[in-house]
Short mmCIF file of N, CA, C and O in Angstrom, two decimals:
data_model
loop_
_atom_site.label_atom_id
_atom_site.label_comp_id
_atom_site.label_asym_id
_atom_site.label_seq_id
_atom_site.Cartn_x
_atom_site.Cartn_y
_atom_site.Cartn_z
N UNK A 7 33.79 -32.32 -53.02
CA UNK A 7 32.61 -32.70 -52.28
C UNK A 7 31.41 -31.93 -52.85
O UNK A 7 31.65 -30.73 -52.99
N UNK A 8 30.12 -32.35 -53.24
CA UNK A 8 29.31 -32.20 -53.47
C UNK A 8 28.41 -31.10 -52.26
O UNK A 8 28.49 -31.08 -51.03
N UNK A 9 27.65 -30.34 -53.11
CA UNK A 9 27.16 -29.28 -51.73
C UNK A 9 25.71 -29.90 -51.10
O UNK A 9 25.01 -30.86 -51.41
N UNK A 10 25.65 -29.08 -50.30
CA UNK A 10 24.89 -30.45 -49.30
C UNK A 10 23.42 -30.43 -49.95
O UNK A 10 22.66 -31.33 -49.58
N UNK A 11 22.92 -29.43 -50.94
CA UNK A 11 21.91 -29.71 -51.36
C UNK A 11 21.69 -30.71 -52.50
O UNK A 11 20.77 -31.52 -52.61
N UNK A 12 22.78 -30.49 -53.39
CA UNK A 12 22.65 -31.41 -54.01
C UNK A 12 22.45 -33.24 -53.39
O UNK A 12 21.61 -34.04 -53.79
N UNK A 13 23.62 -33.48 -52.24
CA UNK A 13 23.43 -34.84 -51.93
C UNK A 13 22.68 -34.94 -50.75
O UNK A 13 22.92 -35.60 -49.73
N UNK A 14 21.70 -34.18 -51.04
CA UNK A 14 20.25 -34.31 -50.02
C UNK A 14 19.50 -35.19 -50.91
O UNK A 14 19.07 -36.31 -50.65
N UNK A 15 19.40 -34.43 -52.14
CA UNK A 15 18.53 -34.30 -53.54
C UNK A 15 19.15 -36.22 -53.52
O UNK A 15 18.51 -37.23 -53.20
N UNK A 16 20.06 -36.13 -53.83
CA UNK A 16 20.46 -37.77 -54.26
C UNK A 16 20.09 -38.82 -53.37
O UNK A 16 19.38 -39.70 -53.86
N UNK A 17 20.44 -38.94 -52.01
CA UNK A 17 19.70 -39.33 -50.86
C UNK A 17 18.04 -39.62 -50.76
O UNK A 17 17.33 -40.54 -50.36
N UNK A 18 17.82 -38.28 -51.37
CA UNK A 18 15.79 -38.48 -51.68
C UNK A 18 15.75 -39.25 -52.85
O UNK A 18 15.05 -40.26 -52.79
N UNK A 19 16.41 -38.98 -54.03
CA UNK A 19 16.44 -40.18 -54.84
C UNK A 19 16.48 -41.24 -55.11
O UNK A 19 16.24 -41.79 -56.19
N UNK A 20 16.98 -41.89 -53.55
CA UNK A 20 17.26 -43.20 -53.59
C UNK A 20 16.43 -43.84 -52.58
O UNK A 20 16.56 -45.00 -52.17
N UNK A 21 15.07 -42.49 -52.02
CA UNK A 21 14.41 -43.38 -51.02
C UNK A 21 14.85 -43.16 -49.62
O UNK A 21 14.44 -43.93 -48.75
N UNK A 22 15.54 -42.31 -49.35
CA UNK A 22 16.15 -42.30 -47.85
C UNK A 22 15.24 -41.16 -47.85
O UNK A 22 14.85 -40.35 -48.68
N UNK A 23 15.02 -41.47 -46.32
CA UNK A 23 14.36 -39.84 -45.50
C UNK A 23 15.02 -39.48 -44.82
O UNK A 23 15.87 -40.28 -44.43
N UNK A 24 15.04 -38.18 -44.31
CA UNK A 24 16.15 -38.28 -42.98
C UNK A 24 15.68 -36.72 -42.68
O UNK A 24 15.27 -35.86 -43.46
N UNK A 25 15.89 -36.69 -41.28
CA UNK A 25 14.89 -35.66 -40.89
C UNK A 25 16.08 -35.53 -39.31
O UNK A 25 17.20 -36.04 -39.28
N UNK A 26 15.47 -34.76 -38.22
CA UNK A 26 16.41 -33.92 -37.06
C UNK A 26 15.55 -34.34 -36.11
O UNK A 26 14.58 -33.59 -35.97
N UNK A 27 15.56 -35.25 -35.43
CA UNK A 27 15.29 -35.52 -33.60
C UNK A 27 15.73 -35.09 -32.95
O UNK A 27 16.90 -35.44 -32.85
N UNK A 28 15.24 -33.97 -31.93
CA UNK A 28 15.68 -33.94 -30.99
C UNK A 28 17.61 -34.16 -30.85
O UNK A 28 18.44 -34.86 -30.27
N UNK A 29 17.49 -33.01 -31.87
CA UNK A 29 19.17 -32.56 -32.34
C UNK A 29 19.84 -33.90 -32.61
O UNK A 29 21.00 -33.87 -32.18
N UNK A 30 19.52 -35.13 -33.20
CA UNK A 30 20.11 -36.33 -33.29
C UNK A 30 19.53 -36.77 -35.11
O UNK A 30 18.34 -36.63 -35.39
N UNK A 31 20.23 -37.12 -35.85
CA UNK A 31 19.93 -37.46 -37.85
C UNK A 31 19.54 -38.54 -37.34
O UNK A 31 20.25 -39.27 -36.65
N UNK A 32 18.17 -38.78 -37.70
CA UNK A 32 17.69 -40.17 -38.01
C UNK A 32 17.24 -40.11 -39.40
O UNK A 32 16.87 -39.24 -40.19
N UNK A 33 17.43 -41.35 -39.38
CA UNK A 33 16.92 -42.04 -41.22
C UNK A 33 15.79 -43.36 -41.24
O UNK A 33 15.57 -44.04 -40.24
N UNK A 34 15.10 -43.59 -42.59
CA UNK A 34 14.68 -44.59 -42.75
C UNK A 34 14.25 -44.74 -43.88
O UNK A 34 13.32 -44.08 -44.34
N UNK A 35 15.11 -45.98 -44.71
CA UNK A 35 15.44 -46.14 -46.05
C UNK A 35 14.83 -47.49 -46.40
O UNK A 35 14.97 -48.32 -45.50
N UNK A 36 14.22 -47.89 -47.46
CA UNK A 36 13.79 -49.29 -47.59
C UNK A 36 14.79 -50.49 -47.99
O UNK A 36 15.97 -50.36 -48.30
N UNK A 37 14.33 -51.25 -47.95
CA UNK A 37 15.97 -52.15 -47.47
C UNK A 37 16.43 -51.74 -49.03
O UNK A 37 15.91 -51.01 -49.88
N UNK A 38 17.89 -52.70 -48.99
CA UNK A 38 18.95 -52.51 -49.91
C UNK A 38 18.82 -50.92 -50.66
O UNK A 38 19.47 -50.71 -51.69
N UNK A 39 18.14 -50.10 -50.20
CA UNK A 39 18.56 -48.61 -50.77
C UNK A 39 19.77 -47.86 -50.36
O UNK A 39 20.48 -47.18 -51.10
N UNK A 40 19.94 -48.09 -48.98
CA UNK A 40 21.08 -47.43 -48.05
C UNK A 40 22.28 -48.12 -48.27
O UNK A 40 22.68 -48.56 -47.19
N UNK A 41 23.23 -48.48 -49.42
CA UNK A 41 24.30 -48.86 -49.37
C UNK A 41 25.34 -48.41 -48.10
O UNK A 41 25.12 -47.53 -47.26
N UNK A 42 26.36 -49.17 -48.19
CA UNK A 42 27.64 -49.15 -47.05
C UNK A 42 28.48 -47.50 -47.36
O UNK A 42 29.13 -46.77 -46.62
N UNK A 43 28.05 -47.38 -48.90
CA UNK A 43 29.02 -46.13 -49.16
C UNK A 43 27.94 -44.93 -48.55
O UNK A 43 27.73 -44.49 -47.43
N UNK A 44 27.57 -44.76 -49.47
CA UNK A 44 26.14 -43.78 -48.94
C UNK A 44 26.15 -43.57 -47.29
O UNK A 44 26.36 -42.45 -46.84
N UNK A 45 25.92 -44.76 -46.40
CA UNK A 45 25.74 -44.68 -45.02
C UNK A 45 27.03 -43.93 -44.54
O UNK A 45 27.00 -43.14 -43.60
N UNK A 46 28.30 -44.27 -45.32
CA UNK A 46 29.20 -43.47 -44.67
C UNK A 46 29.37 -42.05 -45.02
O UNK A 46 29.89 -41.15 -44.37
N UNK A 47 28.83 -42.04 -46.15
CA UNK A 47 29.07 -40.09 -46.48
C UNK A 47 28.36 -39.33 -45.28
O UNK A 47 28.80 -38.41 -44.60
N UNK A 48 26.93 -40.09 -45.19
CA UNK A 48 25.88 -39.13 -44.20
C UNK A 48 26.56 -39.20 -42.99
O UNK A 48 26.31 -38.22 -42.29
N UNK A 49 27.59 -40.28 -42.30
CA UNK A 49 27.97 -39.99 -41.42
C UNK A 49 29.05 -39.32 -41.31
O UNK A 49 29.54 -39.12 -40.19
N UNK A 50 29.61 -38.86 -42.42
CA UNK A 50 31.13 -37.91 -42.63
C UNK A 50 30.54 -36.59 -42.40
O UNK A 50 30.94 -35.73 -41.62
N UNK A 51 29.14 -36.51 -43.50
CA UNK A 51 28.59 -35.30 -43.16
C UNK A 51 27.39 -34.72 -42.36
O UNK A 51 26.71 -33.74 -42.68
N UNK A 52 27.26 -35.48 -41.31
CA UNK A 52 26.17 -35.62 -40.10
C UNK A 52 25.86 -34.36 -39.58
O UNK A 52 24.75 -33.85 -39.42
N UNK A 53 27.31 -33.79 -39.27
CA UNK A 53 27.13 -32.19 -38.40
C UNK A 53 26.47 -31.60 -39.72
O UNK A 53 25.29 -31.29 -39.51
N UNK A 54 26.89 -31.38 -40.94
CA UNK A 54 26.45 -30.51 -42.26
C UNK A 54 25.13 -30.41 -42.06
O UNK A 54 24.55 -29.38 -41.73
N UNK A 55 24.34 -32.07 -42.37
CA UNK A 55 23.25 -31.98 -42.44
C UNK A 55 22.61 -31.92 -41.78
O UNK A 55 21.56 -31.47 -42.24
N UNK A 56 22.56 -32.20 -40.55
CA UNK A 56 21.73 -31.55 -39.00
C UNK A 56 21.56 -30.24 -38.62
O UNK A 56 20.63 -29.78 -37.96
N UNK A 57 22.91 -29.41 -39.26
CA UNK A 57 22.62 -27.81 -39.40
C UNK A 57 21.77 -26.99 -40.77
O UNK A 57 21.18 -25.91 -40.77
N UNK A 58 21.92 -27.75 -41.64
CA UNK A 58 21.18 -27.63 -42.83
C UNK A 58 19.80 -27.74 -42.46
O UNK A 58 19.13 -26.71 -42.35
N UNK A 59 19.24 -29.01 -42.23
CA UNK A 59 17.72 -29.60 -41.97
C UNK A 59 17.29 -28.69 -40.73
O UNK A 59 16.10 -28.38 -40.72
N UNK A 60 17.93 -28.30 -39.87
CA UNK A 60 17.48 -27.41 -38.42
C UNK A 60 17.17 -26.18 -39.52
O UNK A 60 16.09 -26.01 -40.10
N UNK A 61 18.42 -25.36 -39.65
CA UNK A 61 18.14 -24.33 -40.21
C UNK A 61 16.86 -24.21 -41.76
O UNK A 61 16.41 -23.10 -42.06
N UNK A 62 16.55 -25.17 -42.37
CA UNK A 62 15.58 -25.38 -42.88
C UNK A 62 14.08 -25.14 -42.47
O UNK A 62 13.18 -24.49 -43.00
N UNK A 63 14.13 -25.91 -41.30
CA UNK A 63 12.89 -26.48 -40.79
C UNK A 63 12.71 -25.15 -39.59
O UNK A 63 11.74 -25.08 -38.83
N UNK A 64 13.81 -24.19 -39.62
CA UNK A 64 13.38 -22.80 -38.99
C UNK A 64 12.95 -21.86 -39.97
O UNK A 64 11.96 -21.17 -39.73
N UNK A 65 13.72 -21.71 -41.29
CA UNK A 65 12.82 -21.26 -42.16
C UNK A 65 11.31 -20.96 -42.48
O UNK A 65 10.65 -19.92 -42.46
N UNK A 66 10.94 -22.60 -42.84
CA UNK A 66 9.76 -23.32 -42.75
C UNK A 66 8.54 -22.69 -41.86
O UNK A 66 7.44 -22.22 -42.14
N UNK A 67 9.42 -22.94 -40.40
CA UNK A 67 8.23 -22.17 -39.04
C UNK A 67 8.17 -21.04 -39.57
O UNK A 67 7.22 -20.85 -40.33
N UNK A 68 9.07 -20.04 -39.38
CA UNK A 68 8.76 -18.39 -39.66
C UNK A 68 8.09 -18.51 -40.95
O UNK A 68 7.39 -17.53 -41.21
N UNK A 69 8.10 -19.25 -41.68
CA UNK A 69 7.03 -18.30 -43.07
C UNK A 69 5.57 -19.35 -42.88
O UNK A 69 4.71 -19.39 -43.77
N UNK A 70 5.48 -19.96 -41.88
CA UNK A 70 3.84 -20.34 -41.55
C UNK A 70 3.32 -19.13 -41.17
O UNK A 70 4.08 -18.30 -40.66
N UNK A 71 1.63 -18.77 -41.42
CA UNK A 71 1.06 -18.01 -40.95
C UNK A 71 0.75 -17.83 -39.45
O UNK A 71 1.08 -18.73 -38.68
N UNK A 72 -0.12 -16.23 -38.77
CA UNK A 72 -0.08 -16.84 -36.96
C UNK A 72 -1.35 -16.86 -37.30
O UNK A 72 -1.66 -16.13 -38.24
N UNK A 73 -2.11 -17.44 -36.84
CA UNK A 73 -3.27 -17.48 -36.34
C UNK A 73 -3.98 -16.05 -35.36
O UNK A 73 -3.53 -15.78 -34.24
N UNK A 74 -4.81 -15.47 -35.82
CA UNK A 74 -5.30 -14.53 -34.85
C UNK A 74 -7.00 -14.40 -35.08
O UNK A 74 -7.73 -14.46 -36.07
N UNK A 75 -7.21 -14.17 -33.55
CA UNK A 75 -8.82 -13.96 -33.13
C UNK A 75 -9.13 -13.70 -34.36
O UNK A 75 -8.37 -14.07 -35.26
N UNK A 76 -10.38 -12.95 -34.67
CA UNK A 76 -12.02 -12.74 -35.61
C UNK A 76 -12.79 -11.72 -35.20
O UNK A 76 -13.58 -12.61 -34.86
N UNK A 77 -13.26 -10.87 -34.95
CA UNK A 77 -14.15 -10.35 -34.39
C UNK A 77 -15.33 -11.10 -34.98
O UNK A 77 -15.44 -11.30 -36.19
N UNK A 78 -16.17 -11.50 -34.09
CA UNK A 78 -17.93 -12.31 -34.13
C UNK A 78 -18.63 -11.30 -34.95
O UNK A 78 -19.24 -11.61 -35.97
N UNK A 79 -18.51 -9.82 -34.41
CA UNK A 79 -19.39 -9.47 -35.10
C UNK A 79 -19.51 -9.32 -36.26
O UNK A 79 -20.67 -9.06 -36.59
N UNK A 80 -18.68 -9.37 -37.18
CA UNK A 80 -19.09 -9.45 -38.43
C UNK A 80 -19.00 -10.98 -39.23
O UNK A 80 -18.69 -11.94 -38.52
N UNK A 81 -19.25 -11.21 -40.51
CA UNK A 81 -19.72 -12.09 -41.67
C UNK A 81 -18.16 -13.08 -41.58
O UNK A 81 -17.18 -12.35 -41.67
N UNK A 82 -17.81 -14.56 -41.41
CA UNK A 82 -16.86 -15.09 -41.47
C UNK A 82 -17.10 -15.28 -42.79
O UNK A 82 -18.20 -15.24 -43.35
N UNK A 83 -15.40 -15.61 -43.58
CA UNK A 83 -15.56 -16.21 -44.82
C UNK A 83 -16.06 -17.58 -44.68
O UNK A 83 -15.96 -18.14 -43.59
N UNK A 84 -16.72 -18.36 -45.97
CA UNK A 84 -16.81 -19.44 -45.86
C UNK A 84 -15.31 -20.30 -46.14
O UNK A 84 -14.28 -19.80 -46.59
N UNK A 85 -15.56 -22.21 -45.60
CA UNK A 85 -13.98 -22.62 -46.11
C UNK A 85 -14.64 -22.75 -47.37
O UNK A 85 -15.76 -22.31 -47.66
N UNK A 86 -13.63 -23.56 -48.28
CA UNK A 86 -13.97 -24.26 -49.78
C UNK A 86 -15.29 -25.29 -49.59
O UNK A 86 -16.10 -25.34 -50.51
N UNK A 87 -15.48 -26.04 -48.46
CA UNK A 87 -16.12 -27.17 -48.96
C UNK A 87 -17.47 -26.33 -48.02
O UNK A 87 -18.48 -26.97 -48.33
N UNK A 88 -17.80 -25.43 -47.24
CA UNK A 88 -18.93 -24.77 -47.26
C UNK A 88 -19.23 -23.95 -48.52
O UNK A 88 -20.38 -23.81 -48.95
N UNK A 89 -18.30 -23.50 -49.01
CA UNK A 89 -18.48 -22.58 -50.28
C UNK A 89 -19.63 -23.96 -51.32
O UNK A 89 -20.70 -23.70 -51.88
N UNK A 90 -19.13 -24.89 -51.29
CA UNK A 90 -19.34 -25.69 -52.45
C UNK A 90 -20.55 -26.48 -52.50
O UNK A 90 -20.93 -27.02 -53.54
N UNK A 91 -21.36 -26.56 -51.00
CA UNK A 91 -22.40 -26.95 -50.42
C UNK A 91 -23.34 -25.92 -50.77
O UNK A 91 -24.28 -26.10 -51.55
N UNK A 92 -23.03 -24.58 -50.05
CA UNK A 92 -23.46 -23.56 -50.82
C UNK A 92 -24.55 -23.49 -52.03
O UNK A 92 -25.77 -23.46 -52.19
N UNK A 93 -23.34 -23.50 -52.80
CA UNK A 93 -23.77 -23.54 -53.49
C UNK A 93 -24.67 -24.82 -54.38
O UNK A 93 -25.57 -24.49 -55.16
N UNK A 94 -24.38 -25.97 -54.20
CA UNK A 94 -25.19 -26.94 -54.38
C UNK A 94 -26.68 -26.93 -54.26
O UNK A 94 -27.53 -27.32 -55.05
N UNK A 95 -26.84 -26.23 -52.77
CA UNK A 95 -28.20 -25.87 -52.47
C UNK A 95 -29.00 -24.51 -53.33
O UNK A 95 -30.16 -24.25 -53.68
N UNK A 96 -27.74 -23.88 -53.43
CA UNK A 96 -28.40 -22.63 -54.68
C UNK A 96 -28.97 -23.74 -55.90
O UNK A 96 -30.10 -23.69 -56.39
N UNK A 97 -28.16 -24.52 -56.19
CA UNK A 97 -28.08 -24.95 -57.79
C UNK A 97 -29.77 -26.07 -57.51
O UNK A 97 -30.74 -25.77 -58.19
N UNK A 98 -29.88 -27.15 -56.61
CA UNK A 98 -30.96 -27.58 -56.62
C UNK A 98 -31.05 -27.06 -55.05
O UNK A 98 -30.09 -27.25 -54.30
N UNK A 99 -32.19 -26.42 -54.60
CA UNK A 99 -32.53 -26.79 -53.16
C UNK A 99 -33.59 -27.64 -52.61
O UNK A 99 -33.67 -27.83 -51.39
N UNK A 100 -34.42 -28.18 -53.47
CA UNK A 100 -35.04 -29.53 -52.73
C UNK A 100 -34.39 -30.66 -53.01
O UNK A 100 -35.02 -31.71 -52.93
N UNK A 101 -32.80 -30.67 -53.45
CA UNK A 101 -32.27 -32.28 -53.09
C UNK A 101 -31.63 -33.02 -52.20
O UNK A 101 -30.56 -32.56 -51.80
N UNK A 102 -31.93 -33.94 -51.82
CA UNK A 102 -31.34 -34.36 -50.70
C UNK A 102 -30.11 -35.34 -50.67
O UNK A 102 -29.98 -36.27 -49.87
N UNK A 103 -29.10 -34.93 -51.80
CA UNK A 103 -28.50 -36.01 -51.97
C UNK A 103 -27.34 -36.07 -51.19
O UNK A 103 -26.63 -37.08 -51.14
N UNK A 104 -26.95 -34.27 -50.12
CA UNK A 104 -26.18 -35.18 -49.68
C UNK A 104 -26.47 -34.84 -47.86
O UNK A 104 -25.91 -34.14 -47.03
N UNK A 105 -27.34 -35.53 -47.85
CA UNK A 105 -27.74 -35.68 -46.42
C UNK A 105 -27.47 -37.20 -46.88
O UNK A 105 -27.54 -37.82 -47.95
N UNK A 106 -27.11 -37.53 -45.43
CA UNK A 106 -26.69 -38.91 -45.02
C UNK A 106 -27.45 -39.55 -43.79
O UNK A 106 -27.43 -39.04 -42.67
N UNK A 107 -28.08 -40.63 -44.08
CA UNK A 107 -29.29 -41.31 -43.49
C UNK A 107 -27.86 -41.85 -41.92
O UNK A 107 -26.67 -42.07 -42.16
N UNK A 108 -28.38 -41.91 -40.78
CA UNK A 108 -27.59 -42.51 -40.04
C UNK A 108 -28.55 -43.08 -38.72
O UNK A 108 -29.13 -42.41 -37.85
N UNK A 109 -28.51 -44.29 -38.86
CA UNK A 109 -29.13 -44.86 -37.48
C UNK A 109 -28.56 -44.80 -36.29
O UNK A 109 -27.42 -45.27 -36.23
N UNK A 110 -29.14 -44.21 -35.02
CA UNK A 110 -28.12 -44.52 -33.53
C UNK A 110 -28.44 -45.28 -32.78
O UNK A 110 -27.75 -45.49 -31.78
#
């Protein structure tokens, strides 16, 4: 038997998704991708991969960042696309190209 990463990998190869509901494997494959054989492995190995994809997708959470307050009083960074406006206005500042005319 093949280890379960590998016939994850093959599964994505062929167009299947398959992801963990509410502790239940759902899939959705475009037609004729999901052969009769295929459909039966994932269901031989259903428990495998429902503990695999959980334990994955807990991974996943813990290495997202948390979010925490700012103090106001000091200087926020800018994001990228203020950075880039920014500077636009450094580079010409009497143009108006990207103000956007809008009637209400």
């Amino acid at each position: 038997m093949t280890p379960i990463v590998e016939f994850l990998n093959e599964i994505r190869q062929s167009s299947v998704r398959l992801w963990v509901e509410e502790g239940r494997l759902r899939y959705r494959a475009p037609k004729d991708a999901l052969s009769a054989e295929l459909l039966g492995q994932i269901k031989a190995r259903k428990i495998e991969i429902i503990t695999f994809l959980e334990q994955a997708n807990a991974q996943h959470q813990a290495q997202l960042p948390t979010l925490g307050t700012v103090d106001r009083q000091q200087s926020l960074q800018l994001s990228f696309a203020q950075q880039r406006l920014w500077f636009l206005q450094q580079l010409a500042p009497e143009s108006t190209e990207n103000n956007m005319p809008v009637v209400v």
